[in-house]
Coordinates of N, CA and C in Angstrom, one line a residue:
R1157 N 98.4 93.9 111.1 CA 99.4 94.2 111.9 C 100.8 94.5 110.8
V1158 N 100.7 95.8 110.8 CA 101.2 96.9 109.5 C 103.2 96.7 110.3
V1159 N 103.8 96.6 108.8 CA 104.8 95.7 108.7 C 106.1 96.6 107.8
N1160 N 105.4 97.5 107.4 CA 106.4 98.1 106.5 C 105.8 99.6 105.9
A1161 N 106.3 100.2 105.5 CA 105.1 101.9 105.3 C 106.9 102.3 104.6
N1162 N 106.4 103.1 103.0 CA 107.2 103.8 102.6 C 106.9 105.0 101.6
F1163 N 107.2 106.3 101.2 CA 106.1 107.1 101.1 C 107.1 106.7 99.5
S1164 N 106.4 107.5 99.1 CA 106.5 107.4 97.0 C 107.6 108.2 97.1
P1165 N 108.0 108.9 95.8 CA 109.2 109.6 95.5 C 109.1 110.8 95.4
D1166 N 108.0 111.0 95.2 CA 107.5 112.1 95.4 C 106.8 113.0 96.7
S1167 N 106.9 112.3 98.0 CA 106.3 112.4 98.8 C 104.5 112.3 99.4
K1168 N 104.2 112.1 97.7 CA 102.1 112.5 98.2 C 101.8 110.8 98.4
T1169 N 102.2 109.9 98.6 CA 101.3 109.0 98.7 C 102.8 107.9 99.6
I1170 N 102.0 106.9 100.4 CA 102.2 106.2 101.7 C 101.9 105.0 100.6
V1171 N 102.6 103.6 100.8 CA 102.3 102.3 100.8 C 102.7 101.7 102.0
T1172 N 101.6 100.8 102.4 CA 102.0 99.7 103.5 C 101.7 98.4 103.3
A1173 N 102.6 97.8 104.2 CA 102.6 96.5 104.3 C 102.0 95.5 105.2
S1174 N 101.0 94.9 105.2 CA 100.0 94.4 106.6 C 100.2 92.6 106.7
L1175 N 100.2 92.4 107.7 CA 99.8 90.6 107.6 C 98.7 90.2 107.3
D1176 N 97.7 91.1 107.3 CA 96.3 90.8 106.6 C 96.2 90.3 105.0
N1177 N 97.3 90.2 104.4 CA 97.5 89.7 103.0 C 97.3 90.7 102.3
T1178 N 97.2 92.0 102.6 CA 97.1 93.3 101.7 C 98.8 94.2 101.7
A1179 N 98.4 95.7 100.4 CA 99.3 96.6 100.8 C 98.0 97.2 101.2
K1180 N 98.4 98.8 101.1 CA 97.9 99.8 100.6 C 98.4 101.1 100.5
L1181 N 97.5 101.7 99.9 CA 97.4 103.1 99.5 C 97.4 104.1 100.1
W1182 N 97.8 105.1 100.6 CA 97.5 106.4 101.2 C 97.9 107.9 100.8
S1183 N 96.7 108.6 101.0 CA 97.6 109.7 100.5 C 98.8 110.8 101.8
S1184 N 99.0 111.4 101.4 CA 99.8 112.0 102.6 C 99.6 112.3 104.0
S1185 N 97.7 112.7 103.5 CA 97.3 113.2 104.8 C 96.2 112.3 105.6
G1186 N 96.7 111.0 105.0 CA 96.2 110.3 105.6 C 94.9 109.0 105.1
K1187 N 94.7 109.8 104.4 CA 93.3 109.1 103.4 C 93.7 108.0 102.5
L1188 N 93.0 107.2 102.7 CA 93.2 105.3 102.0 C 92.7 105.9 100.4
I1189 N 93.6 105.5 99.8 CA 93.3 105.3 98.3 C 93.0 104.2 97.8
A1190 N 93.6 103.3 98.1 CA 93.4 101.9 97.4 C 94.0 100.8 98.2
T1191 N 93.7 99.4 97.9 CA 93.7 97.9 98.8 C 94.1 97.4 97.8
L1192 N 95.5 97.3 97.7 CA 96.5 96.2 96.4 C 96.2 94.4 97.3
K1193 N 94.6 93.8 96.7 CA 94.4 92.8 97.2 C 95.0 91.5 96.0
G1194 N 95.3 90.8 96.7 CA 96.2 89.6 95.6 C 97.2 88.3 96.2
H1195 N 97.7 88.7 97.2 CA 98.6 87.6 98.1 C 97.6 86.6 98.6
T1196 N 98.0 85.9 99.2 CA 97.5 84.7 99.9 C 98.3 84.9 101.2
K1197 N 98.9 85.1 100.9 CA 99.7 85.1 102.7 C 99.9 86.3 102.9
E1198 N 101.0 86.6 104.3 CA 101.3 87.7 104.8 C 102.3 88.7 103.9
V1199 N 101.9 90.0 104.1 CA 103.3 91.1 103.2 C 104.3 91.6 103.8
L1200 N 105.0 90.8 103.6 CA 106.2 91.0 104.4 C 106.9 92.9 104.0
N1201 N 106.6 93.1 102.9 CA 107.5 94.7 102.6 C 106.4 95.1 101.2
A1202 N 106.5 96.5 100.9 CA 106.0 97.2 100.1 C 107.1 98.3 99.6
N1203 N 107.3 98.8 98.3 CA 108.5 99.9 98.2 C 107.3 100.4 96.6
F1204 N 108.0 102.0 96.5 CA 107.7 102.3 94.6 C 108.9 101.9 94.2
S1205 N 108.8 102.4 93.4 CA 109.7 102.2 92.2 C 110.5 103.9 92.3
P1206 N 111.9 103.7 92.2 CA 112.4 105.8 91.9 C 111.4 106.5 91.1
D1207 N 110.8 106.2 90.2 CA 110.4 107.2 89.4 C 108.9 107.3 89.7
G1208 N 108.2 106.8 90.6 CA 107.3 106.6 91.4 C 106.0 106.0 90.5
N1209 N 106.2 105.0 89.5 CA 104.8 104.9 88.7 C 104.9 103.1 88.8
S1210 N 105.7 102.5 89.8 CA 105.4 101.2 90.2 C 105.2 101.0 91.6
I1211 N 104.7 100.2 91.9 CA 105.1 99.6 93.7 C 105.2 98.2 93.2
V1212 N 105.9 97.2 94.2 CA 106.4 96.1 94.4 C 106.0 95.3 96.1
T1213 N 105.5 94.6 96.1 CA 104.8 93.5 97.4 C 105.9 92.6 97.3
A1214 N 106.3 92.0 99.0 CA 106.6 91.4 98.7 C 106.3 90.0 99.9
S1215 N 106.0 88.6 99.0 CA 104.8 88.5 100.4 C 105.5 86.6 100.8
W1216 N 104.7 85.9 102.1 CA 105.3 85.0 102.5 C 104.4 83.7 101.3
D1217 N 103.7 84.3 100.1 CA 102.7 83.6 99.2 C 104.2 82.9 98.0
N1218 N 105.6 83.1 98.4 CA 106.0 83.0 97.6 C 105.8 83.5 96.5
S1219 N 105.4 84.6 96.2 CA 105.9 85.3 95.2 C 105.9 86.8 95.5
A1220 N 106.4 87.6 94.4 CA 106.1 89.4 94.4 C 104.8 89.9 93.3
K1221 N 104.7 90.8 93.5 CA 103.8 91.4 92.6 C 103.9 93.0 92.1
L1222 N 103.7 93.4 91.2 CA 103.9 94.4 90.8 C 102.7 95.4 90.5
W1223 N 102.4 96.9 90.8 CA 101.2 97.0 90.8 C 101.7 98.6 90.4
S1224 N 100.7 98.7 90.1 CA 100.7 100.6 89.1 C 100.7 101.6 90.4
S1225 N 101.4 102.7 90.1 CA 101.2 103.8 91.4 C 99.7 103.9 92.1
S1226 N 98.6 103.6 91.3 CA 97.6 103.7 91.7 C 97.1 102.3 92.1
G1227 N 97.7 101.6 91.9 CA 96.9 99.9 93.1 C 96.4 99.0 91.5
K1228 N 96.8 99.1 90.7 CA 96.4 98.1 89.6 C 97.3 97.1 89.8
L1229 N 97.3 95.3 90.3 CA 98.0 94.4 89.5 C 98.4 94.7 88.4
I1230 N 100.2 94.7 87.8 CA 100.4 94.7 86.6 C 101.1 93.0 86.3
A1231 N 102.2 92.7 87.1 CA 102.4 91.6 87.2 C 102.1 90.7 88.4
T1232 N 103.0 89.6 88.4 CA 103.2 88.5 89.7 C 104.2 87.7 89.8
L1233 N 105.2 87.6 90.1 CA 106.6 87.0 90.2 C 106.7 86.1 90.8
K1234 N 106.7 84.8 89.9 CA 106.3 83.8 90.2 C 107.7 82.8 90.1
G1235 N 108.6 82.2 91.2 CA 109.4 81.6 90.8 C 110.0 80.8 92.2
H1236 N 109.6 81.2 93.3 CA 110.7 81.4 94.2 C 109.4 80.1 95.1
T1237 N 110.5 79.3 95.6 CA 109.6 78.0 95.9 C 109.0 78.2 97.8
E1238 N 109.7 79.3 98.0 CA 109.5 79.6 99.9 C 108.5 81.2 99.7
G1239 N 108.3 81.4 101.0 CA 108.1 82.8 101.0 C 109.1 83.8 100.7
V1240 N 108.7 85.0 100.0 CA 109.5 85.8 100.2 C 109.6 87.5 101.0
N1241 N 110.9 87.3 101.3 CA 111.2 88.3 102.7 C 111.5 90.0 102.5
N1242 N 111.3 90.2 100.8 CA 111.8 91.2 100.7 C 112.0 92.0 98.9
A1243 N 111.7 93.1 98.8 CA 112.0 93.2 97.2 C 112.1 94.6 96.9
N1244 N 112.9 94.6 96.1 CA 113.5 96.9 96.2 C 113.3 96.6 94.6
F1245 N 113.4 97.7 94.1 CA 113.8 98.2 92.7 C 115.4 98.8 92.5
S1246 N 115.9 98.6 91.0 CA 116.9 99.0 90.9 C 117.1 100.5 90.8
P1247 N 118.0 101.3 90.8 CA 117.5 102.6 90.9 C 116.8 103.4 89.3
D1248 N 117.2 102.7 88.5 CA 116.7 103.1 87.1 C 115.0 102.6 86.9
S1249 N 114.5 101.7 87.7 CA 113.2 101.7 87.8 C 112.9 100.4 87.3
K1250 N 114.0 99.9 86.4 CA 113.9 99.0 84.8 C 113.7 97.4 86.0
T1251 N 114.8 97.2 87.0 CA 114.3 95.7 87.2 C 114.4 95.6 89.1
I1252 N 114.2 94.5 89.6 CA 113.4 94.3 91.0 C 114.4 93.5 91.5
V1253 N 114.8 92.9 92.4 CA 115.2 92.0 93.2 C 114.6 91.4 94.4
T1254 N 114.8 90.2 94.2 CA 113.6 89.5 95.7 C 114.5 88.5 96.1
A1255 N 114.1 88.5 97.7 CA 115.2 87.9 99.1 C 114.6 86.9 99.4
S1256 N 114.1 85.7 99.3 CA 113.2 85.0 99.8 C 114.1 83.9 100.8
R1257 N 112.9 83.3 101.0 CA 113.3 82.2 102.5 C 114.2 80.9 101.3
D1258 N 113.8 80.8 100.3 CA 114.0 79.8 99.7 C 115.8 79.4 99.6
K1259 N 116.3 80.2 100.0 CA 118.0 80.3 100.1 C 118.2 81.1 98.5
T1260 N 117.2 81.7 98.0 CA 117.6 82.6 96.6 C 117.3 84.0 97.0
A1261 N 118.5 84.7 95.9 CA 117.5 86.1 95.5 C 117.1 86.1 94.5
K1262 N 116.1 86.8 93.4 CA 116.1 86.2 91.7 C 116.0 88.1 91.5
V1263 N 116.6 88.0 90.8 CA 116.4 89.5 90.1 C 115.4 89.6 88.8
W1264 N 114.5 90.8 88.6 CA 113.4 90.1 87.5 C 113.3 91.5 86.8
S1265 N 112.6 91.1 85.5 CA 112.4 92.4 84.5 C 110.8 93.0 85.0
R1266 N 110.9 94.4 84.5 CA 109.5 95.4 85.1 C 108.3 94.6 84.5
S1267 N 108.6 93.7 83.9 CA 107.3 93.4 83.1 C 107.4 91.7 83.8
G1268 N 107.8 91.5 85.0 CA 108.0 89.8 85.8 C 108.3 88.9 85.4
E1269 N 109.2 89.2 84.1 CA 110.2 88.4 83.3 C 111.2 88.0 84.4
L1270 N 111.7 86.8 84.0 CA 112.7 86.4 85.5 C 114.0 86.2 84.7
I1271 N 115.3 87.2 85.4 CA 116.3 87.6 84.7 C 117.2 86.9 85.1
A1272 N 117.6 86.2 86.3 CA 118.8 85.4 87.3 C 118.2 85.4 88.3
T1273 N 119.3 83.8 89.0 CA 119.0 83.7 90.3 C 120.2 83.2 90.7
L1274 N 120.3 84.0 92.4 CA 121.3 84.0 93.2 C 121.3 83.2 93.6
K1275 N 122.0 82.3 93.4 CA 122.4 80.6 94.6 C 123.7 81.0 95.1
G1276 N 123.4 80.7 96.0 CA 124.9 81.0 97.0 C 125.0 80.8 98.8
H1277 N 123.2 80.8 99.3 CA 123.5 81.4 100.4 C 122.9 79.7 100.9
T1278 N 123.2 79.3 101.9 CA 122.6 78.4 102.8 C 121.8 77.8 103.5
K1279 N 121.1 79.3 104.1 CA 120.0 79.3 104.4 C 119.3 81.1 103.8
E1280 N 118.3 81.0 104.5 CA 117.1 81.9 103.7 C 117.9 83.3 103.9
V1281 N 117.1 83.9 102.5 CA 117.9 85.2 102.2 C 116.9 86.0 102.6
N1282 N 117.4 87.4 104.2 CA 116.5 88.2 104.3 C 116.1 89.3 103.8
S1283 N 117.1 89.9 103.0 CA 117.1 91.3 102.6 C 117.7 91.1 100.9
A1284 N 118.1 92.0 99.8 CA 118.3 92.2 98.5 C 118.1 93.4 98.7
N1285 N 119.3 94.1 98.6 CA 119.3 95.9 97.8 C 120.2 96.1 96.4
F1286 N 120.0 97.1 96.1 CA 121.4 97.2 94.1 C 121.4 98.3 95.3
S1287 N 123.3 98.5 95.0 CA 123.8 99.7 94.8 C 123.4 100.9 94.3
P1288 N 123.4 102.4 95.0 CA 123.1 103.2 94.1 C 123.7 103.2 92.6
D1289 N 124.4 103.1 92.2 CA 124.7 103.1 90.6 C 124.0 102.0 89.9
G1290 N 123.3 100.7 90.7 CA 122.9 100.0 90.2 C 123.8 99.0 89.6
K1291 N 125.0 98.7 90.1 CA 126.2 97.7 89.0 C 126.3 96.4 90.0
T1292 N 125.6 96.8 91.6 CA 125.8 95.8 92.4 C 124.9 94.9 93.7
I1293 N 124.3 94.4 93.4 CA 123.3 93.5 94.7 C 123.9 93.4 95.6
V1294 N 123.8 93.8 97.0 CA 124.1 93.0 98.2 C 122.7 92.1 98.8
T1295 N 123.2 91.2 99.5 CA 122.1 90.1 100.3 C 122.5 89.9 101.1
A1296 N 122.0 89.3 102.3 CA 121.6 89.2 103.6 C 121.4 87.9 103.8
S1297 N 122.0 87.1 104.9 CA 121.1 86.2 105.0 C 121.3 85.3 106.4
L1298 N 120.4 84.4 106.8 CA 120.3 83.5 108.3 C 121.6 82.7 108.0
D1299 N 122.6 82.5 107.2 CA 123.7 81.7 106.7 C 124.8 82.3 107.6
N1300 N 124.7 83.7 108.2 CA 125.8 84.7 108.8 C 126.8 85.3 107.7
T1301 N 126.1 84.9 107.0 CA 127.0 85.9 105.7 C 126.1 87.2 105.0
A1302 N 126.5 87.6 104.1 CA 126.1 88.8 103.3 C 127.1 88.8 101.7
K1303 N 126.4 88.7 100.8 CA 127.0 88.2 99.5 C 127.0 89.3 98.8
L1304 N 127.8 89.9 97.5 CA 127.8 90.6 96.5 C 127.7 90.3 95.3
W1305 N 126.7 90.4 94.3 CA 126.5 89.7 92.8 C 126.2 91.0 92.0
S1306 N 126.9 90.8 91.2 CA 126.7 92.1 89.6 C 125.2 91.7 89.6
S1307 N 125.1 92.9 88.8 CA 123.5 93.5 88.7 C 123.0 92.1 87.9
S1308 N 123.3 91.4 87.2 CA 123.1 90.2 86.4 C 123.2 88.7 86.7
G1309 N 123.2 89.0 88.3 CA 123.8 87.8 89.0 C 124.6 87.0 89.5
Q1310 N 126.1 87.3 89.1 CA 127.1 86.6 88.9 C 127.6 87.2 90.5
E1311 N 128.0 86.0 91.1 CA 128.7 85.9 92.3 C 129.7 86.8 92.5
K1312 N 130.2 87.8 93.4 CA 131.5 88.7 93.4 C 132.2 88.6 94.7
A1313 N 131.4 88.5 96.0 CA 132.5 88.3 96.9 C 131.4 87.8 98.1
T1314 N 131.7 87.0 99.1 CA 131.2 86.9 100.2 C 131.6 87.5 101.5
L1315 N 130.7 87.9 102.4 CA 131.3 88.6 103.2 C 131.2 88.3 104.4
K1316 N 132.1 87.5 104.9 CA 132.1 86.7 106.3 C 133.0 87.4 107.2
G1317 N 132.2 87.1 108.4 CA 132.9 87.2 110.0 C 132.3 87.8 111.1
H1318 N 130.8 87.6 110.6 CA 129.6 87.6 111.7 C 129.5 86.1 111.8
T1319 N 128.8 85.8 113.3 CA 128.3 84.9 114.1 C 127.4 84.4 114.2
Q1320 N 126.7 85.7 113.8 CA 125.3 85.0 113.9 C 124.6 85.8 112.6
R1321 N 123.1 85.3 112.0 CA 122.3 86.1 111.0 C 122.5 87.1 110.7
V1322 N 122.8 87.5 109.7 CA 123.0 88.6 108.9 C 121.5 89.3 108.7
F1323 N 120.7 90.2 109.3 CA 119.4 90.5 108.9 C 119.2 91.4 108.0
N1324 N 120.3 92.3 107.7 CA 120.1 93.5 106.3 C 121.2 93.8 106.3
A1325 N 121.3 94.8 105.1 CA 122.5 94.9 104.2 C 122.2 95.8 103.3
N1326 N 122.9 97.3 103.6 CA 122.6 98.6 102.7 C 123.9 98.6 102.0
F1327 N 123.8 99.7 100.8 CA 125.1 100.7 100.9 C 125.0 101.8 100.9
S1328 N 126.2 102.3 100.4 CA 126.5 103.9 101.2 C 126.0 104.2 100.1
P1329 N 125.9 105.9 99.6 CA 125.5 106.6 98.7 C 126.6 106.5 97.5
D1330 N 127.6 106.9 98.1 CA 128.8 106.6 96.5 C 129.2 104.9 96.0
S1331 N 128.4 104.1 96.5 CA 128.3 102.6 96.3 C 129.2 102.1 96.4
K1332 N 130.3 102.5 97.2 CA 132.1 101.9 97.7 C 131.9 101.1 98.9
R1333 N 131.1 100.8 100.2 CA 131.2 100.4 101.1 C 129.9 100.1 101.4
I1334 N 130.0 99.0 102.3 CA 128.3 97.9 102.6 C 128.4 98.1 104.1
V1335 N 126.9 98.5 104.5 CA 127.0 97.9 106.0 C 126.2 97.2 106.3
T1336 N 126.7 96.0 107.2 CA 125.7 95.0 107.4 C 125.0 94.7 109.5
A1337 N 124.0 94.2 109.6 CA 123.2 95.0 110.6 C 123.2 92.9 111.0
S1338 N 123.8 92.7 112.3 CA 123.7 91.2 112.7 C 123.2 90.4 113.8
W1339 N 122.6 89.4 114.4 CA 122.0 88.9 115.8 C 123.3 88.7 116.6
D1340 N 124.3 89.0 116.2 CA 125.9 88.9 116.5 C 125.7 90.2 117.5
N1341 N 124.9 90.9 117.5 CA 125.0 92.1 118.7 C 125.8 93.0 117.5
T1342 N 126.1 93.2 116.6 CA 127.2 93.6 115.8 C 126.6 94.4 114.4
A1343 N 127.3 95.7 114.1 CA 127.2 96.3 112.6 C 128.5 96.4 112.2
K1344 N 128.7 95.6 110.8 CA 130.1 95.6 110.1 C 129.8 96.8 108.8
V1345 N 131.2 97.3 109.1 CA 131.3 98.1 107.3 C 132.0 97.1 106.5
W1346 N 131.9 97.3 105.3 CA 132.6 96.2 104.2 C 133.3 96.9 103.5
S1347 N 134.0 96.8 102.6 CA 134.1 97.7 100.5 C 133.5 96.8 100.1
R1348 N 133.8 97.5 99.1 CA 132.3 96.8 98.0 C 133.3 95.5 97.4
Y1349 N 134.6 95.7 97.9 CA 135.0 94.2 97.4 C 135.3 92.8 98.2
G1350 N 134.5 93.3 99.5 CA 133.9 92.3 100.5 C 135.2 92.4 101.8
Q1351 N 135.5 93.1 101.4 CA 136.7 93.0 102.7 C 136.7 93.9 104.4
E1352 N 136.4 93.5 105.2 CA 135.8 94.1 106.3 C 137.1 95.4 106.9
I1353 N 136.3 96.6 107.0 CA 136.5 97.8 107.5 C 136.7 97.9 108.5
A1354 N 135.3 98.1 109.2 CA 135.0 98.0 111.0 C 134.2 97.3 111.2
T1355 N 134.4 96.8 112.8 CA 132.8 96.6 113.7 C 132.8 97.5 114.8
L1356 N 131.1 97.1 114.2 CA 130.7 98.3 115.4 C 130.0 97.6 116.5
K1357 N 130.5 97.9 117.5 CA 130.4 96.3 119.0 C 129.3 97.7 120.1
E1358 N 129.0 98.6 120.0 CA 128.4 99.0 121.3 C 126.9 98.5 121.5
H1359 N 126.3 97.8 120.5 CA 125.1 97.1 121.4 C 124.6 95.9 121.8
T1360 N 123.7 95.6 123.1 CA 124.2 94.4 123.9 C 122.9 93.5 123.3
G1361 N 122.4 93.8 122.1 CA 121.1 93.4 121.5 C 121.5 92.9 120.1
E1362 N 120.4 92.2 119.9 CA 120.1 91.7 118.1 C 120.4 92.7 117.7
V1363 N 121.3 93.5 116.7 CA 121.2 94.7 115.2 C 120.4 94.0 114.2
N1364 N 119.1 94.3 113.7 CA 118.4 94.8 113.0 C 118.4 95.1 111.6
N1365 N 119.0 96.2 111.9 CA 118.7 97.3 110.1 C 119.9 98.1 110.8
A1366 N 121.0 98.5 109.6 CA 122.0 99.6 109.7 C 121.8 100.0 108.4
N1367 N 122.3 101.8 108.5 CA 121.6 102.2 107.1 C 122.9 103.7 106.9
F1368 N 123.7 104.0 105.7 CA 124.3 104.9 105.6 C 124.0 106.0 106.0
S1369 N 123.9 107.1 106.6 CA 123.6 108.6 106.3 C 123.7 109.1 104.9
P1370 N 122.3 110.1 104.1 CA 122.8 110.7 102.8 C 123.9 111.1 102.6
D1371 N 125.3 111.6 103.4 CA 126.4 112.2 103.1 C 127.4 111.3 103.1
G1372 N 127.0 109.7 104.0 CA 128.5 108.5 104.2 C 129.1 108.9 105.2
K1373 N 128.8 110.1 106.3 CA 129.6 110.0 106.7 C 129.7 109.0 108.1
S1374 N 128.0 108.4 107.9 CA 128.1 107.9 109.4 C 127.2 106.9 109.6
V1375 N 126.8 105.9 110.3 CA 125.7 104.6 110.1 C 125.3 104.7 111.3
L1376 N 123.8 104.1 111.2 CA 123.2 104.9 112.5 C 122.1 102.8 112.5
T1377 N 122.3 102.6 113.5 CA 121.9 101.0 113.9 C 121.1 101.2 114.7
A1378 N 120.0 100.2 114.8 CA 118.6 99.7 115.3 C 119.0 98.4 115.9
S1379 N 118.6 98.1 117.6 CA 118.9 96.8 117.9 C 117.8 96.1 118.8
W1380 N 117.6 95.4 118.9 CA 117.0 94.7 119.9 C 117.1 95.3 121.2
D1381 N 118.2 95.9 121.7 CA 118.7 95.8 123.1 C 117.6 97.1 123.6
N1382 N 117.0 98.0 122.4 CA 116.2 99.0 122.7 C 116.8 100.6 122.3
T1383 N 117.9 100.3 121.9 CA 118.3 102.0 121.6 C 118.8 102.1 119.6
A1384 N 118.9 102.7 119.1 CA 119.6 103.0 118.4 C 120.9 103.8 118.4
K1385 N 122.0 104.3 117.4 CA 123.4 104.2 117.8 C 123.3 104.6 116.4
V1386 N 124.0 105.7 116.2 CA 125.0 106.8 115.7 C 126.8 106.5 115.7

């Protein structure tokens, strides 16, 4: 089962993540370029770096791996004690943040060196993302909260208000707001200081994902109620 797919920044290549323990690289026309082998359990997530030169994969084998854009293994990010749910690059492509079932997120250098461990959540961390300006990280957790951290790993604020697990959190394009998606059937918009701005209540099922539009004026939500809403 393929669980995640993303384009390279130049739109010429696609990376897919699969529960068969691999990721694969494809041309935009659908031709297989390379199979990224090395993980020993399911690969949950795969992303290109913004500069297009690297790929990061997140796996339930407790690791993330860095690969060249052609599929050659560069480094294994070891340190989590449970599965890694999500991995993303910083906007400058120099660091990576990983989110894990071990209740932490971690920041790594591009060479695979551990920079910081983000401790504070009481249940597994499902996602972690950098702000577009690279100054802040947001984590979403099954402990019903999201947290904001400095890029060096210092906790700045806890986003409290959801009554069920927070599945995903993303920044607005200007880095000034955050949207969280929760299994309490809502999404919420917050300031970058952790203040709740609005609750989006129209869904009748769990909200799995929420993102701002490129102009920052709208929010798109996806739900298990079989709908997406703007």
